Amino acid sequence: MKVISKDGTSIVYERQGTGPALVLVGGGLDDGSENAPLVPALAEHFTVYNYARRGRAGSGDTAPYAVQREIEDIAALIAEAGPPVFVYGVSSGGMFALEAAAAGLPIDKLAVYDVPYDPDPDSAPHYDEYRQRLAVALAADRRGDAVALFMRLAGSSETDLESARQSPYWPGLETLAPTLANDAALYGPPPADRLATVTQPALIATGEHNGFFAPAADAVAALLPNAVRQTFAGQGHVASPAVVAPALHRFFTA
């Protein structure tokens, strides 16, 4: 299935389940596949919309890119789903979910997991450098180098990187490499002024084993007027559906 975003871009999605609408927003180097295992568990209670963000899988990628276009994509899905609508964003997808709420989209409640803001007020130049280096790599179509830049930013070792290069998943990562620039647009300190306008109930979650993301989540929860902070025991950056689905069900139906 597909919806047409405001700029005419076609956004593909899969829908499953019955009940209130729940839109899943994927993170970096994800075309919706990472959230797919979560869908069956959530579909017991919600009508789940799992979509491929622009530039991924069958979704279009009309130039020029802007964060506002991603917000419009979420708006198109919300309009397709009809009220009430919940939103769950994973990793950088959580940043776009928060931006959508700050933009005034009709979201009843939202939840985010491992949002990759950096609360260090001096971190902005680091991410500016990353964006510049990423732009150079992508302009030269050095997709492997772009993926490597992202993995190093995320804390991967050279050993991890070499293992990834040898894995069967690497070609797929290179295919998605141009979308890294989209996610990078929001990297840096949390946007305090915008987040303060998000008044909906919001669940701000991290995994127990994700040390980098906990300070960011704490900072986001402190900025939001109506936030609940939660840590999922025993979970890494890709959390188990058996843990996530019950937590989302409790929060969205409370």
Short mmCIF file of C-alpha atoms in Angstrom, two decimals:
data_model
loop_
_atom_site.label_atom_id
_atom_site.label_comp_id
_atom_site.label_asym_id
_atom_site.label_seq_id
_atom_site.Cartn_x
_atom_site.Cartn_y
_atom_site.Cartn_z
CA MET A 1 0.00 0.00 0.00
CA LYS A 2 1.06 3.61 -0.37
CA VAL A 3 0.16 7.17 0.51
CA ILE A 4 1.17 10.32 -1.32
CA SER A 5 2.98 12.91 0.77
CA LYS A 6 2.41 16.65 0.40
CA ASP A 7 5.28 17.06 -2.09
CA GLY A 8 3.96 14.24 -4.27
CA THR A 9 6.36 11.58 -2.96
CA SER A 10 4.95 8.05 -2.77
CA ILE A 11 5.43 6.44 0.66
CA VAL A 12 4.90 2.69 0.91
CA TYR A 13 3.63 1.00 4.03
CA GLU A 14 2.22 -2.24 5.38
CA ARG A 15 -0.88 -2.32 7.58
CA GLN A 16 -1.80 -5.09 9.98
CA GLY A 17 -4.18 -5.56 12.89
CA THR A 18 -7.27 -3.85 14.30
CA GLY A 19 -7.82 -1.14 16.87
CA PRO A 20 -6.35 2.35 17.27
CA ALA A 21 -3.74 3.32 14.69
CA LEU A 22 -0.05 3.00 15.59
CA VAL A 23 2.54 4.39 13.17
CA LEU A 24 6.07 2.97 13.42
CA VAL A 25 8.96 5.26 12.43
CA GLY A 26 12.22 3.46 11.65
CA GLY A 27 15.76 4.62 12.27
CA GLY A 28 18.97 4.92 10.31
CA LEU A 29 19.75 2.36 7.59
CA ASP A 30 16.32 0.82 8.09
CA ASP A 31 13.64 0.43 5.42
CA GLY A 32 10.98 -0.81 7.82
CA SER A 33 12.53 -4.25 8.21
CA GLU A 34 13.83 -3.60 11.73
CA ASN A 35 10.34 -2.89 13.07
CA ALA A 36 8.73 -5.73 11.12
CA PRO A 37 9.17 -8.37 13.90
CA LEU A 38 7.34 -6.04 16.28
CA VAL A 39 4.26 -5.74 14.07
CA PRO A 40 2.51 -9.09 14.82
CA ALA A 41 2.66 -8.54 18.58
CA LEU A 42 1.35 -4.97 18.30
CA ALA A 43 -1.31 -5.96 15.76
CA GLU A 44 -3.17 -7.85 18.50
CA HIS A 45 -4.21 -4.46 19.92
CA PHE A 46 -3.55 -1.82 17.24
CA THR A 47 -3.84 -1.20 13.52
CA VAL A 48 -0.11 -0.99 12.85
CA TYR A 49 1.32 1.12 10.02
CA ASN A 50 4.94 0.16 9.33
CA TYR A 51 6.31 2.31 6.53
CA ALA A 52 9.52 2.76 4.58
CA ARG A 53 10.79 6.27 5.13
CA ARG A 54 11.51 8.27 1.98
CA GLY A 55 14.41 6.98 -0.08
CA ARG A 56 14.04 3.48 1.32
CA ALA A 57 12.59 0.32 -0.24
CA GLY A 58 9.70 1.38 -2.48
CA SER A 59 9.27 4.90 -1.10
CA GLY A 60 10.27 7.84 -3.26
CA ASP A 61 12.83 10.50 -2.42
CA THR A 62 11.88 13.76 -4.13
CA ALA A 63 14.63 16.40 -4.01
CA PRO A 64 15.49 18.63 -2.29
CA TYR A 65 15.40 16.86 1.07
CA ALA A 66 14.19 18.65 4.20
CA VAL A 67 13.16 17.45 7.65
CA GLN A 68 9.76 19.00 6.96
CA ARG A 69 9.23 16.44 4.18
CA GLU A 70 9.58 13.61 6.71
CA ILE A 71 7.02 15.32 8.93
CA GLU A 72 4.68 15.54 5.95
CA ASP A 73 5.17 11.81 5.32
CA ILE A 74 4.05 11.05 8.87
CA ALA A 75 1.14 13.46 8.41
CA ALA A 76 0.05 11.56 5.29
CA LEU A 77 0.05 8.27 7.20
CA ILE A 78 -1.87 9.83 10.08
CA ALA A 79 -4.47 11.15 7.65
CA GLU A 80 -4.74 7.70 6.07
CA ALA A 81 -5.12 6.02 9.47
CA GLY A 82 -7.61 8.43 11.07
CA PRO A 83 -7.88 9.23 14.79
CA PRO A 84 -6.85 8.27 17.34
CA VAL A 85 -3.21 7.83 16.29
CA PHE A 86 -0.18 6.75 18.32
CA VAL A 87 3.40 6.98 17.06
CA TYR A 88 6.47 4.92 18.02
CA GLY A 89 9.89 6.02 16.76
CA VAL A 90 13.07 3.97 17.08
CA SER A 91 16.55 5.52 17.18
CA SER A 92 16.69 8.44 14.73
CA GLY A 93 13.06 7.66 13.89
CA GLY A 94 12.30 8.85 17.40
CA MET A 95 13.70 12.27 16.54
CA PHE A 96 11.36 12.54 13.56
CA ALA A 97 8.44 11.36 15.71
CA LEU A 98 9.20 14.13 18.20
CA GLU A 99 9.54 16.67 15.40
CA ALA A 100 6.16 15.58 14.06
CA ALA A 101 4.57 16.11 17.46
CA ALA A 102 6.30 19.50 17.84
CA ALA A 103 4.93 20.48 14.42
CA GLY A 104 1.42 19.99 15.74
CA LEU A 105 0.44 16.75 14.02
CA PRO A 106 -2.63 15.10 15.62
CA ILE A 107 -0.76 12.48 17.62
CA ASP A 108 -2.56 11.28 20.75
CA LYS A 109 0.47 9.71 22.43
CA LEU A 110 3.99 8.93 21.30
CA ALA A 111 6.84 6.70 22.39
CA VAL A 112 10.49 6.74 21.38
CA TYR A 113 13.35 4.32 21.96
CA ASP A 114 17.09 5.11 22.02
CA VAL A 115 16.80 8.59 20.54
CA PRO A 116 20.36 9.54 19.46
CA TYR A 117 20.53 13.14 20.62
CA ASP A 118 23.73 14.18 22.36
CA PRO A 119 23.01 16.33 25.45
CA ASP A 120 26.60 17.62 25.62
CA PRO A 121 26.19 21.32 24.73
CA ASP A 122 29.62 21.25 23.08
CA SER A 123 28.78 18.33 20.78
CA ALA A 124 27.37 20.33 17.85
CA PRO A 125 30.73 20.80 16.01
CA HIS A 126 31.33 17.04 16.12
CA TYR A 127 28.07 16.39 14.27
CA ASP A 128 28.71 19.25 11.85
CA GLU A 129 31.99 17.55 10.91
CA TYR A 130 30.20 14.23 10.47
CA ARG A 131 27.62 15.81 8.17
CA GLN A 132 30.35 17.43 6.09
CA ARG A 133 32.36 14.22 5.73
CA LEU A 134 29.20 12.26 4.96
CA ALA A 135 28.22 14.74 2.25
CA VAL A 136 31.64 14.39 0.60
CA ALA A 137 31.42 10.58 0.61
CA LEU A 138 27.91 10.55 -0.80
CA ALA A 139 28.69 13.16 -3.46
CA ALA A 140 31.43 10.83 -4.71
CA ASP A 141 29.05 7.84 -4.46
CA ARG A 142 31.39 6.19 -1.94
CA ARG A 143 28.52 4.46 -0.21
CA GLY A 144 30.66 2.02 1.72
CA ASP A 145 32.67 4.91 3.16
CA ALA A 146 29.41 6.64 4.14
CA VAL A 147 28.20 3.55 6.01
CA ALA A 148 31.59 3.25 7.71
CA LEU A 149 31.39 6.88 8.85
CA PHE A 150 27.99 6.21 10.37
CA MET A 151 29.11 3.05 12.12
CA ARG A 152 32.13 4.80 13.62
CA LEU A 153 29.87 7.62 14.80
CA ALA A 154 27.69 5.00 16.46
CA GLY A 155 30.71 3.59 18.30
CA SER A 156 31.58 0.56 16.18
CA SER A 157 35.16 -0.64 16.35
CA GLU A 158 37.27 -1.32 13.26
CA THR A 159 36.79 -5.03 13.97
CA ASP A 160 33.02 -4.53 14.01
CA LEU A 161 33.26 -2.59 10.79
CA GLU A 162 35.30 -5.25 9.02
CA SER A 163 32.85 -7.94 10.13
CA ALA A 164 29.99 -5.87 8.76
CA ARG A 165 31.78 -5.46 5.42
CA GLN A 166 32.10 -9.22 5.12
CA SER A 167 28.48 -9.90 6.07
CA PRO A 168 25.67 -10.56 3.57
CA TYR A 169 23.90 -7.44 4.89
CA TRP A 170 26.54 -4.98 3.67
CA PRO A 171 25.16 -4.50 0.11
CA GLY A 172 21.78 -3.60 1.58
CA LEU A 173 23.41 -1.04 3.88
CA GLU A 174 25.20 0.52 0.91
CA THR A 175 21.86 0.75 -0.92
CA LEU A 176 20.44 2.77 1.98
CA ALA A 177 23.58 4.89 2.47
CA PRO A 178 22.19 8.06 0.82
CA THR A 179 19.48 8.22 3.49
CA LEU A 180 22.13 8.64 6.20
CA ALA A 181 22.18 12.35 5.34
CA ASN A 182 18.48 12.56 6.19
CA ASP A 183 18.96 11.14 9.67
CA ALA A 184 22.06 13.26 10.24
CA ALA A 185 20.03 16.45 9.82
CA LEU A 186 18.80 16.15 13.41
CA TYR A 187 21.94 14.90 15.15
CA GLY A 188 23.30 17.00 18.00
CA PRO A 189 21.86 18.39 21.25
CA PRO A 190 18.11 18.00 21.83
CA PRO A 191 16.15 20.95 20.37
CA ALA A 192 14.91 22.28 23.71
CA ASP A 193 12.54 24.94 22.37
CA ARG A 194 10.73 22.54 20.04
CA LEU A 195 10.57 19.65 22.48
CA ALA A 196 9.04 21.89 25.13
CA THR A 197 5.99 22.27 22.86
CA VAL A 198 5.31 18.51 22.77
CA THR A 199 2.51 18.29 25.30
CA GLN A 200 1.19 14.82 24.46
CA PRO A 201 1.93 11.96 26.86
CA ALA A 202 5.31 10.58 25.75
CA LEU A 203 7.19 7.44 26.71
CA ILE A 204 10.96 7.95 26.53
CA ALA A 205 12.63 4.54 26.64
CA THR A 206 16.11 3.09 26.38
CA GLY A 207 17.63 -0.35 26.69
CA GLU A 208 19.53 -1.37 29.81
CA HIS A 209 22.72 -2.01 27.81
CA ASN A 210 22.66 1.23 25.83
CA GLY A 211 24.86 3.59 27.83
CA PHE A 212 25.12 6.26 25.13
CA PHE A 213 21.36 6.74 24.85
CA ALA A 214 20.45 7.03 28.54
CA PRO A 215 21.70 10.63 29.05
CA ALA A 216 19.91 11.70 25.87
CA ALA A 217 16.67 10.10 27.05
CA ASP A 218 17.01 11.75 30.45
CA ALA A 219 17.49 15.12 28.78
CA VAL A 220 14.50 14.63 26.46
CA ALA A 221 12.26 13.49 29.32
CA ALA A 222 13.23 16.58 31.31
CA LEU A 223 12.29 18.84 28.38
CA LEU A 224 8.90 17.31 27.62
CA PRO A 225 6.02 18.52 29.79
CA ASN A 226 4.30 15.12 29.99
CA ALA A 227 6.99 12.45 29.72
CA VAL A 228 7.47 9.04 31.29
CA ARG A 229 11.03 7.66 31.39
CA GLN A 230 11.55 3.88 31.19
CA THR A 231 14.47 1.48 30.80
CA PHE A 232 13.87 -1.90 29.18
CA ALA A 233 15.74 -4.51 31.20
CA GLY A 234 18.26 -6.63 29.32
CA GLN A 235 17.77 -4.87 25.99
CA GLY A 236 20.24 -3.53 23.45
CA HIS A 237 19.67 -1.12 20.61
CA VAL A 238 17.41 -3.58 18.77
CA ALA A 239 14.97 -4.49 21.53
CA SER A 240 12.96 -7.69 21.68
CA PRO A 241 9.32 -7.45 20.58
CA ALA A 242 8.45 -9.52 23.65
CA VAL A 243 9.62 -6.59 25.78
CA VAL A 244 8.60 -3.65 23.62
CA ALA A 245 5.06 -4.68 22.64
CA PRO A 246 3.68 -5.07 26.20
CA ALA A 247 5.31 -1.79 27.26
CA LEU A 248 3.75 0.08 24.35
CA HIS A 249 0.37 -1.54 24.93
CA ARG A 250 0.39 -0.50 28.60
CA PHE A 251 1.41 3.05 27.79
CA PHE A 252 -0.86 3.70 24.82
CA THR A 253 -3.97 2.20 26.45
CA ALA A 254 -3.52 3.64 29.94
#
